[in-house]
Amino acid sequence: MSQTSNTTVSTGGLPSRRNTELAMLVFAVLIPVLAYANVGLAKEETLPTGMLGYGLGLGLLAGVAHLVVRRYAPYADPLMLPIATLLNGLGLVLIWRLDQEPTITTDALGGPLAPDQLVWSTVGVALFLAVLIFLKDHRILQRYTYISMVVALILLASPIFVGKEVNGARIWITIPGVGSLQPGEFAKIIIAVFFAGYLMVKRDALALASRRFMGLYLPRGRDMGPILVIWAISLMILVFETDLGTSLLFFGIFVVMLYVATERTSWIIFGLLLSASGAVFVANTNSHVGVRVHNWLNPLENEPPDSGNVTETAQSMFAFGSGGLFGSGLGQGFSRLIQGIGAKSDYILATVGEELGLTGLMAVILLYALLIERGMRTALAARDPFGKLLAVGLSGIFAIQVFVVAGGVTGLIPLTGMTMPFLAQGGSSVIANWALVALLLRISDTARRPAPAPAPSLDAEQTQVVRTT
Amino acid sequence: MNKPMRRVAVFCGLLILALLVRVNWVQFVQADDLQNHEDNRRVAIERYAHPRGNIIVDGEPITGSVETDDTDFTYKRTWTDGEMWAPVTGYASQRYGTTLLEGVNDSILTGDDDRLFFNRTIDMLTGEDQRGGNVVTTLDADAQRAAFEGLGDNKGAVVAIDPRTGEILALVSTPSYDPSTFAGNSTDDDEAWAALQPDNNPDDPMLNRALRETYPPGSTFKIVTAAAALENGLVDDVNEETEYEDPYILPDTADVELPNQIPNVCEDASIREAIRWSCNSVFAGLSNDLGNETMIEAAESFGYNEEPFIPVRATASSYPEDNRPQNAQAGIGQASNRATPLQMAMVAAAVANNGSLMRPYMVDQLVAPNLNVVEQHEPDEMSRPMSSDTARQLQDAMEYMVEESSIDTGSVEGATIGGKTGTAQHGENNEELPYAWFISYAMTDEGSPVAVAVVVEDGSDERDQISGSGLAAPIAIDVIEAVLEGENAG
């Protein structure tokens, strides 16, 4: 196995790239500001009054974030913050743009949501700063492995007991004076911490203490326990909260992290078998999920039949189709035709597709791809197994979430109710994702930090278990 | 841990790739289908985002567009005298689509037509909104009004044609509907639409009786049979005596008699007299002697068995293959003989135009928003169902018929009226009230400017009151008068 080519870290130390980050941040703020101008000119033929406020707000957030990164994580990856800022900024523009449509900005739907989103983004960036300032070293999180597990389980289960059902899914809890929160969004980060800590300790046992059966490594029963427990929990989320997305996310990320920790392909096969059986079971017993699968297979069908009333799936497909290659231009599409409560959250990608076209949509997807790629790179570069596992877990969560949402809205897979990170309206989502990026930046800062003393023999691979297979 | 990690990274890459492939599929490959899908509301929104062009009669628009408060549709279609013009214009409804001229010329009216590409480009460069072109019709507003008011509360239809060119001058169907009532998108529009459907309204006001309903033409069809007899040499001229008994015994039947309405005038009558007295015996006999095949040919030379497009589609009239007794009755416009009012107007027009049948049409020009003519219709001859000599003889007979009848033609000046009445039986064993028909034309020194077909359904509650000359003819005379007045004034 190659020892050096797989890391972005060289022992000589990298340039910090903070100025690169600053330059890109300027664009990340400028692009949304110009987008505001575009929407305003398209809708009212004047520069919008909100432009200055949102522009300044976004600029301020980006500026402060940059300064804190410069001070507390000087060697962190230079791409992640600009990408997150750009996506968050674009999200604000799109939500503000959809706020201009009276039919989907009624009081029942919460009125204009862009101001709230700016507040939530601020809270998100504040959490981002707090993580960078107070978490000096990500390895501290290892100490809280089992506490994380308990917290994650409480967060995950809370909607079952104190939640309310919205649009068929029971994933919200209401905190008086604050508003609605989706605890699942926070749980996903905390559970990654738990998995990373747990697997770092158990990975040898899981990988080595097994019997071979038909070319597969079968783990011992007591090692098998946790995976079955997680599977059961993800099924319970699905059944009690009818939250297809979150359940897929949790189980998916567990399998991925298990695979990375143990390097055993058999886990993937077990994982696929378990999720397939779970999916079949739920699709046949849960009508909510059944409807989604039906809509996915027959996207343009009328509901009720031949009535001319199309489903939300069809409405988003029409939005994508009408956008075509270059889109109708910001502010000139008809995303308001996507009825229901999801126009600014779940279906915001349809607005991107319609108004920015295939070109814009691919650009947005590539921004996500880039962010995921930087996360994976961070995982490869990290020198400690906990950091590696955590980084791969967090990037994996991000990747799965992006795939599940974008795939759902574009009709690639059945629709699941999850939010497009940073882009979609939703307080919990934007806060949690800023925290997620902060953790990745912290790990990448540690990974890219020049070694205290040149010691060529000190290599990331050295700490690994030596095996003879 | 790096090896599986790289695999996970590659897997994430594949997920992204799948997304990229999918969005390309949806937004590039499927884009056109999705964009123009009938359920995609953007299609309708775009259609009503700017005012439609107009349908023009006598230089005046009979349609219009108004701005609405609707969030989706900026403009709504309006009609002046919607009920009177609906059989011509059809409707253009935000919810229910378009029909007739609104439908056939939709792309011109919306401005989307390829032939308007140049106009659109200019408008785009000068920053103007897209505009629709206009449809200039051949209709005559006075004739249309005369026909519409003549029919009044009766069910029926009137078609008037200029025999010299084929221009349609009037096209009326009653009861009618006002397309303005459901042009929009509201609940009121839905209710208005529902109230017009045949399920809720037995009068079926949205049925276009002039173009889309076929009736037994009754005695008016005897003109076709007469033309066939003269053309095929069965009879040499209209004054020659025939040899048909009164009452006529239908062929291949056990003494089934076909009676005549007026007794003792039809035996061996000439065609001229037979037209005057509407002798069933003579024409059933002629039809039988000509045979089914010749009768089909004759009917088809007048336009039967084919859907006319004017450019709106009309239903085909039918003269089918049949057995001898049926064919004999079809020769007097009964049995399985079915004709649209348009078809019977064409019969009258062919006679009036000396045997030349001009193809009927009602759109003279399609005009771009900048008034450039995009398409100009040129009159053309559709067929020659008879020689001019035969036509003149039939004219003589038809004019004689009107002269000798009780029809009041006093209001018509400077023209001679020729016509043929009909009282078509309908329903099994003739149980239902008959249809009153009248086809006619006016002849002036410069040829015939107008031929009219009128049909009135259930014109009276009493069977005896129903006759072509009593119910249908006065309407035709009014239409002829209106057209002639316009001719003289113009």
PDB file of N, CA and C in Angstrom, chain A residues 16-79:
ATOM      1  N   SER A  16      -1.235  27.698   4.189  1.00  0.00           N
ATOM      2  CA  SER A  16      -2.515  27.628   4.893  1.00  0.00           C
ATOM      3  C   SER A  16      -3.693  27.872   3.959  1.00  0.00           C
ATOM      4  N   ARG A  17      -3.472  28.579   2.858  1.00  0.00           N
ATOM      5  CA  ARG A  17      -4.537  28.833   1.879  1.00  0.00           C
ATOM      6  C   ARG A  17      -5.668  29.700   2.431  1.00  0.00           C
ATOM      7  N   ARG A  18      -5.377  30.460   3.465  1.00  0.00           N
ATOM      8  CA  ARG A  18      -6.449  31.289   4.021  1.00  0.00           C
ATOM      9  C   ARG A  18      -6.814  32.429   3.064  1.00  0.00           C
ATOM     10  N   ASN A  19      -5.835  32.927   2.321  1.00  0.00           N
ATOM     11  CA  ASN A  19      -6.150  34.024   1.397  1.00  0.00           C
ATOM     12  C   ASN A  19      -6.971  33.529   0.210  1.00  0.00           C
ATOM     13  N   THR A  20      -6.660  32.282  -0.207  1.00  0.00           N
ATOM     14  CA  THR A  20      -7.485  31.668  -1.242  1.00  0.00           C
ATOM     15  C   THR A  20      -8.943  31.610  -0.779  1.00  0.00           C
ATOM     16  N   GLU A  21      -9.086  31.171   0.470  1.00  0.00           N
ATOM     17  CA  GLU A  21     -10.432  31.064   1.023  1.00  0.00           C
ATOM     18  C   GLU A  21     -11.136  32.424   1.012  1.00  0.00           C
ATOM     19  N   LEU A  22     -10.404  33.457   1.398  1.00  0.00           N
ATOM     20  CA  LEU A  22     -10.993  34.792   1.454  1.00  0.00           C
ATOM     21  C   LEU A  22     -11.442  35.239   0.071  1.00  0.00           C
ATOM     22  N   ALA A  23     -10.583  34.997  -0.917  1.00  0.00           N
ATOM     23  CA  ALA A  23     -10.929  35.408  -2.284  1.00  0.00           C
ATOM     24  C   ALA A  23     -12.187  34.682  -2.746  1.00  0.00           C
ATOM     25  N   MET A  24     -12.258  33.395  -2.437  1.00  0.00           N
ATOM     26  CA  MET A  24     -13.434  32.651  -2.876  1.00  0.00           C
ATOM     27  C   MET A  24     -14.679  33.068  -2.109  1.00  0.00           C
ATOM     28  N   LEU A  25     -14.468  33.458  -0.847  1.00  0.00           N
ATOM     29  CA  LEU A  25     -15.622  33.919  -0.062  1.00  0.00           C
ATOM     30  C   LEU A  25     -16.238  35.175  -0.672  1.00  0.00           C
ATOM     31  N   VAL A  26     -15.369  36.017  -1.246  1.00  0.00           N
ATOM     32  CA  VAL A  26     -15.896  37.225  -1.875  1.00  0.00           C
ATOM     33  C   VAL A  26     -16.896  36.832  -2.965  1.00  0.00           C
ATOM     34  N   PHE A  27     -16.502  35.838  -3.770  1.00  0.00           N
ATOM     35  CA  PHE A  27     -17.423  35.374  -4.813  1.00  0.00           C
ATOM     36  C   PHE A  27     -18.668  34.730  -4.206  1.00  0.00           C
ATOM     37  N   ALA A  28     -18.442  33.974  -3.140  1.00  0.00           N
ATOM     38  CA  ALA A  28     -19.564  33.268  -2.519  1.00  0.00           C
ATOM     39  C   ALA A  28     -20.603  34.243  -1.986  1.00  0.00           C
ATOM     40  N   VAL A  29     -20.195  35.453  -1.662  1.00  0.00           N
ATOM     41  CA  VAL A  29     -21.152  36.459  -1.204  1.00  0.00           C
ATOM     42  C   VAL A  29     -21.677  37.256  -2.388  1.00  0.00           C
ATOM     43  N   LEU A  30     -20.796  37.540  -3.322  1.00  0.00           N
ATOM     44  CA  LEU A  30     -21.165  38.370  -4.468  1.00  0.00           C
ATOM     45  C   LEU A  30     -22.225  37.694  -5.343  1.00  0.00           C
ATOM     46  N   ILE A  31     -22.060  36.395  -5.569  1.00  0.00           N
ATOM     47  CA  ILE A  31     -22.998  35.690  -6.455  1.00  0.00           C
ATOM     48  C   ILE A  31     -24.430  35.770  -5.919  1.00  0.00           C
ATOM     49  N   PRO A  32     -24.673  35.451  -4.640  1.00  0.00           N
ATOM     50  CA  PRO A  32     -26.045  35.599  -4.145  1.00  0.00           C
ATOM     51  C   PRO A  32     -26.553  37.042  -4.198  1.00  0.00           C
ATOM     52  N   VAL A  33     -25.664  38.014  -3.947  1.00  0.00           N
ATOM     53  CA  VAL A  33     -26.113  39.408  -3.996  1.00  0.00           C
ATOM     54  C   VAL A  33     -26.572  39.757  -5.412  1.00  0.00           C
ATOM     55  N   LEU A  34     -25.809  39.327  -6.408  1.00  0.00           N
ATOM     56  CA  LEU A  34     -26.222  39.571  -7.792  1.00  0.00           C
ATOM     57  C   LEU A  34     -27.519  38.824  -8.110  1.00  0.00           C
ATOM     58  N   ALA A  35     -27.649  37.638  -7.498  1.00  0.00           N
ATOM     59  CA  ALA A  35     -28.883  36.880  -7.705  1.00  0.00           C
ATOM     60  C   ALA A  35     -30.082  37.636  -7.148  1.00  0.00           C
ATOM     61  N   TYR A  36     -29.895  38.297  -6.009  1.00  0.00           N
ATOM     62  CA  TYR A  36     -30.975  39.138  -5.460  1.00  0.00           C
ATOM     63  C   TYR A  36     -31.363  40.204  -6.462  1.00  0.00           C
ATOM     64  N   ALA A  37     -30.344  40.877  -6.980  1.00  0.00           N
ATOM     65  CA  ALA A  37     -30.605  41.939  -7.951  1.00  0.00           C
ATOM     66  C   ALA A  37     -31.391  41.365  -9.129  1.00  0.00           C
ATOM     67  N   ASN A  38     -30.991  40.178  -9.576  1.00  0.00           N
ATOM     68  CA  ASN A  38     -31.650  39.524 -10.700  1.00  0.00           C
ATOM     69  C   ASN A  38     -33.134  39.287 -10.409  1.00  0.00           C
ATOM     70  N   VAL A  39     -33.422  38.722  -9.244  1.00  0.00           N
ATOM     71  CA  VAL A  39     -34.819  38.447  -8.878  1.00  0.00           C
ATOM     72  C   VAL A  39     -35.604  39.746  -8.826  1.00  0.00           C
ATOM     73  N   GLY A  40     -35.028  40.755  -8.169  1.00  0.00           N
ATOM     74  CA  GLY A  40     -35.730  42.024  -8.034  1.00  0.00           C
ATOM     75  C   GLY A  40     -36.048  42.636  -9.383  1.00  0.00           C
ATOM     76  N   LEU A  41     -35.066  42.614 -10.276  1.00  0.00           N
ATOM     77  CA  LEU A  41     -35.281  43.197 -11.596  1.00  0.00           C
ATOM     78  C   LEU A  41     -36.323  42.413 -12.369  1.00  0.00           C
ATOM     79  N   ALA A  42     -36.313  41.087 -12.203  1.00  0.00           N
ATOM     80  CA  ALA A  42     -37.266  40.261 -12.939  1.00  0.00           C
ATOM     81  C   ALA A  42     -38.680  40.446 -12.408  1.00  0.00           C
ATOM     82  N   LYS A  43     -38.818  40.564 -11.095  1.00  0.00           N
ATOM     83  CA  LYS A  43     -40.165  40.622 -10.525  1.00  0.00           C
ATOM     84  C   LYS A  43     -40.723  42.044 -10.509  1.00  0.00           C
ATOM     85  N   GLU A  44     -39.915  43.004 -10.049  1.00  0.00           N
ATOM     86  CA  GLU A  44     -40.438  44.352  -9.836  1.00  0.00           C
ATOM     87  C   GLU A  44     -39.771  45.396 -10.725  1.00  0.00           C
ATOM     88  N   GLU A  45     -38.780  44.972 -11.468  1.00  0.00           N
ATOM     89  CA  GLU A  45     -38.019  45.881 -12.324  1.00  0.00           C
ATOM     90  C   GLU A  45     -37.276  46.959 -11.552  1.00  0.00           C
ATOM     91  N   THR A  46     -37.048  46.725 -10.264  1.00  0.00           N
ATOM     92  CA  THR A  46     -36.170  47.617  -9.502  1.00  0.00           C
ATOM     93  C   THR A  46     -35.265  46.744  -8.645  1.00  0.00           C
ATOM     94  N   LEU A  47     -34.195  47.331  -8.131  1.00  0.00           N
ATOM     95  CA  LEU A  47     -33.356  46.570  -7.216  1.00  0.00           C
ATOM     96  C   LEU A  47     -34.144  46.341  -5.932  1.00  0.00           C
ATOM     97  N   PRO A  48     -34.158  45.127  -5.440  1.00  0.00           N
ATOM     98  CA  PRO A  48     -34.997  44.841  -4.268  1.00  0.00           C
ATOM     99  C   PRO A  48     -34.447  45.498  -3.009  1.00  0.00           C
ATOM    100  N   THR A  49     -35.364  45.889  -2.130  1.00  0.00           N
ATOM    101  CA  THR A  49     -34.937  46.529  -0.889  1.00  0.00           C
ATOM    102  C   THR A  49     -34.231  45.526   0.018  1.00  0.00           C
ATOM    103  N   GLY A  50     -34.628  44.259  -0.094  1.00  0.00           N
ATOM    104  CA  GLY A  50     -34.025  43.248   0.772  1.00  0.00           C
ATOM    105  C   GLY A  50     -32.580  42.950   0.432  1.00  0.00           C
ATOM    106  N   MET A  51     -32.172  43.332  -0.777  1.00  0.00           N
ATOM    107  CA  MET A  51     -30.851  42.974  -1.270  1.00  0.00           C
ATOM    108  C   MET A  51     -29.732  43.413  -0.320  1.00  0.00           C
ATOM    109  N   LEU A  52     -29.844  44.657   0.140  1.00  0.00           N
ATOM    110  CA  LEU A  52     -28.790  45.204   0.989  1.00  0.00           C
ATOM    111  C   LEU A  52     -28.711  44.418   2.298  1.00  0.00           C
ATOM    112  N   GLY A  53     -29.871  44.200   2.908  1.00  0.00           N
ATOM    113  CA  GLY A  53     -29.915  43.498   4.189  1.00  0.00           C
ATOM    114  C   GLY A  53     -29.337  42.104   4.093  1.00  0.00           C
ATOM    115  N   TYR A  54     -29.825  41.352   3.095  1.00  0.00           N
ATOM    116  CA  TYR A  54     -29.347  39.977   2.956  1.00  0.00           C
ATOM    117  C   TYR A  54     -27.879  39.944   2.571  1.00  0.00           C
ATOM    118  N   GLY A  55     -27.506  40.870   1.688  1.00  0.00           N
ATOM    119  CA  GLY A  55     -26.113  40.921   1.248  1.00  0.00           C
ATOM    120  C   GLY A  55     -25.178  41.219   2.410  1.00  0.00           C
ATOM    121  N   LEU A  56     -25.549  42.256   3.181  1.00  0.00           N
ATOM    122  CA  LEU A  56     -24.715  42.611   4.328  1.00  0.00           C
ATOM    123  C   LEU A  56     -24.670  41.473   5.341  1.00  0.00           C
ATOM    124  N   GLY A  57     -25.851  40.895   5.600  1.00  0.00           N
ATOM    125  CA  GLY A  57     -25.924  39.804   6.571  1.00  0.00           C
ATOM    126  C   GLY A  57     -25.022  38.654   6.161  1.00  0.00           C
ATOM    127  N   LEU A  58     -25.157  38.261   4.893  1.00  0.00           N
ATOM    128  CA  LEU A  58     -24.364  37.130   4.405  1.00  0.00           C
ATOM    129  C   LEU A  58     -22.875  37.476   4.429  1.00  0.00           C
ATOM    130  N   GLY A  59     -22.558  38.707   4.019  1.00  0.00           N
ATOM    131  CA  GLY A  59     -21.170  39.146   4.008  1.00  0.00           C
ATOM    132  C   GLY A  59     -20.565  39.149   5.405  1.00  0.00           C
ATOM    133  N   LEU A  60     -21.374  39.624   6.339  1.00  0.00           N
ATOM    134  CA  LEU A  60     -20.915  39.685   7.727  1.00  0.00           C
ATOM    135  C   LEU A  60     -20.645  38.282   8.258  1.00  0.00           C
ATOM    136  N   LEU A  61     -21.599  37.373   7.997  1.00  0.00           N
ATOM    137  CA  LEU A  61     -21.435  35.991   8.454  1.00  0.00           C
ATOM    138  C   LEU A  61     -20.170  35.389   7.869  1.00  0.00           C
ATOM    139  N   ALA A  62     -19.993  35.567   6.550  1.00  0.00           N
ATOM    140  CA  ALA A  62     -18.826  34.993   5.884  1.00  0.00           C
ATOM    141  C   ALA A  62     -17.544  35.596   6.436  1.00  0.00           C
ATOM    142  N   GLY A  63     -17.567  36.922   6.647  1.00  0.00           N
ATOM    143  CA  GLY A  63     -16.379  37.606   7.148  1.00  0.00           C
ATOM    144  C   GLY A  63     -15.971  37.115   8.523  1.00  0.00           C
ATOM    145  N   VAL A  64     -16.940  37.080   9.422  1.00  0.00           N
ATOM    146  CA  VAL A  64     -16.638  36.630  10.782  1.00  0.00           C
ATOM    147  C   VAL A  64     -16.150  35.181  10.764  1.00  0.00           C
ATOM    148  N   ALA A  65     -16.851  34.351   9.996  1.00  0.00           N
ATOM    149  CA  ALA A  65     -16.462  32.938   9.909  1.00  0.00           C
ATOM    150  C   ALA A  65     -15.031  32.817   9.422  1.00  0.00           C
ATOM    151  N   HIS A  66     -14.715  33.618   8.400  1.00  0.00           N
ATOM    152  CA  HIS A  66     -13.355  33.560   7.865  1.00  0.00           C
ATOM    153  C   HIS A  66     -12.313  33.945   8.922  1.00  0.00           C
ATOM    154  N   LEU A  67     -12.600  35.036   9.638  1.00  0.00           N
ATOM    155  CA  LEU A  67     -11.638  35.489  10.647  1.00  0.00           C
ATOM    156  C   LEU A  67     -11.423  34.426  11.720  1.00  0.00           C
ATOM    157  N   VAL A  68     -12.534  33.800  12.126  1.00  0.00           N
ATOM    158  CA  VAL A  68     -12.409  32.772  13.170  1.00  0.00           C
ATOM    159  C   VAL A  68     -11.630  31.565  12.642  1.00  0.00           C
ATOM    160  N   VAL A  69     -11.898  31.178  11.398  1.00  0.00           N
ATOM    161  CA  VAL A  69     -11.137  30.058  10.822  1.00  0.00           C
ATOM    162  C   VAL A  69      -9.657  30.427  10.763  1.00  0.00           C
ATOM    163  N   ARG A  70      -9.394  31.662  10.324  1.00  0.00           N
ATOM    164  CA  ARG A  70      -8.017  32.131  10.221  1.00  0.00           C
ATOM    165  C   ARG A  70      -7.299  32.048  11.583  1.00  0.00           C
ATOM    166  N   ARG A  71      -8.055  32.356  12.624  1.00  0.00           N
ATOM    167  CA  ARG A  71      -7.453  32.405  13.957  1.00  0.00           C
ATOM    168  C   ARG A  71      -7.389  31.014  14.596  1.00  0.00           C
ATOM    169  N   TYR A  72      -8.508  30.228  14.467  1.00  0.00           N
ATOM    170  CA  TYR A  72      -8.586  28.995  15.255  1.00  0.00           C
ATOM    171  C   TYR A  72      -8.337  27.718  14.458  1.00  0.00           C
ATOM    172  N   ALA A  73      -8.435  27.810  13.126  1.00  0.00           N
ATOM    173  CA  ALA A  73      -8.156  26.605  12.338  1.00  0.00           C
ATOM    174  C   ALA A  73      -7.400  27.003  11.080  1.00  0.00           C
ATOM    175  N   PRO A  74      -6.217  27.523  11.257  1.00  0.00           N
ATOM    176  CA  PRO A  74      -5.514  28.173  10.142  1.00  0.00           C
ATOM    177  C   PRO A  74      -5.181  27.231   8.982  1.00  0.00           C
ATOM    178  N   TYR A  75      -5.096  25.942   9.239  1.00  0.00           N
ATOM    179  CA  TYR A  75      -4.704  25.043   8.162  1.00  0.00           C
ATOM    180  C   TYR A  75      -5.889  24.288   7.571  1.00  0.00           C
ATOM    181  N   ALA A  76      -7.083  24.712   7.947  1.00  0.00           N
ATOM    182  CA  ALA A  76      -8.268  23.993   7.491  1.00  0.00           C
ATOM    183  C   ALA A  76      -8.429  24.116   5.979  1.00  0.00           C
ATOM    184  N   ASP A  77      -9.188  23.175   5.454  1.00  0.00           N
ATOM    185  CA  ASP A  77      -9.454  23.144   4.016  1.00  0.00           C
ATOM    186  C   ASP A  77     -10.049  24.480   3.563  1.00  0.00           C
ATOM    187  N   PRO A  78      -9.523  25.074   2.485  1.00  0.00           N
ATOM    188  CA  PRO A  78      -9.985  26.408   2.089  1.00  0.00           C
ATOM    189  C   PRO A  78     -11.279  26.413   1.271  1.00  0.00           C
ATOM    190  N   LEU A  79     -11.759  25.247   0.841  1.00  0.00           N
ATOM    191  CA  LEU A  79     -12.930  25.236  -0.044  1.00  0.00           C
ATOM    192  C   LEU A  79     -14.264  25.149   0.689  1.00  0.00           C
TER     193      LEU A  79
END
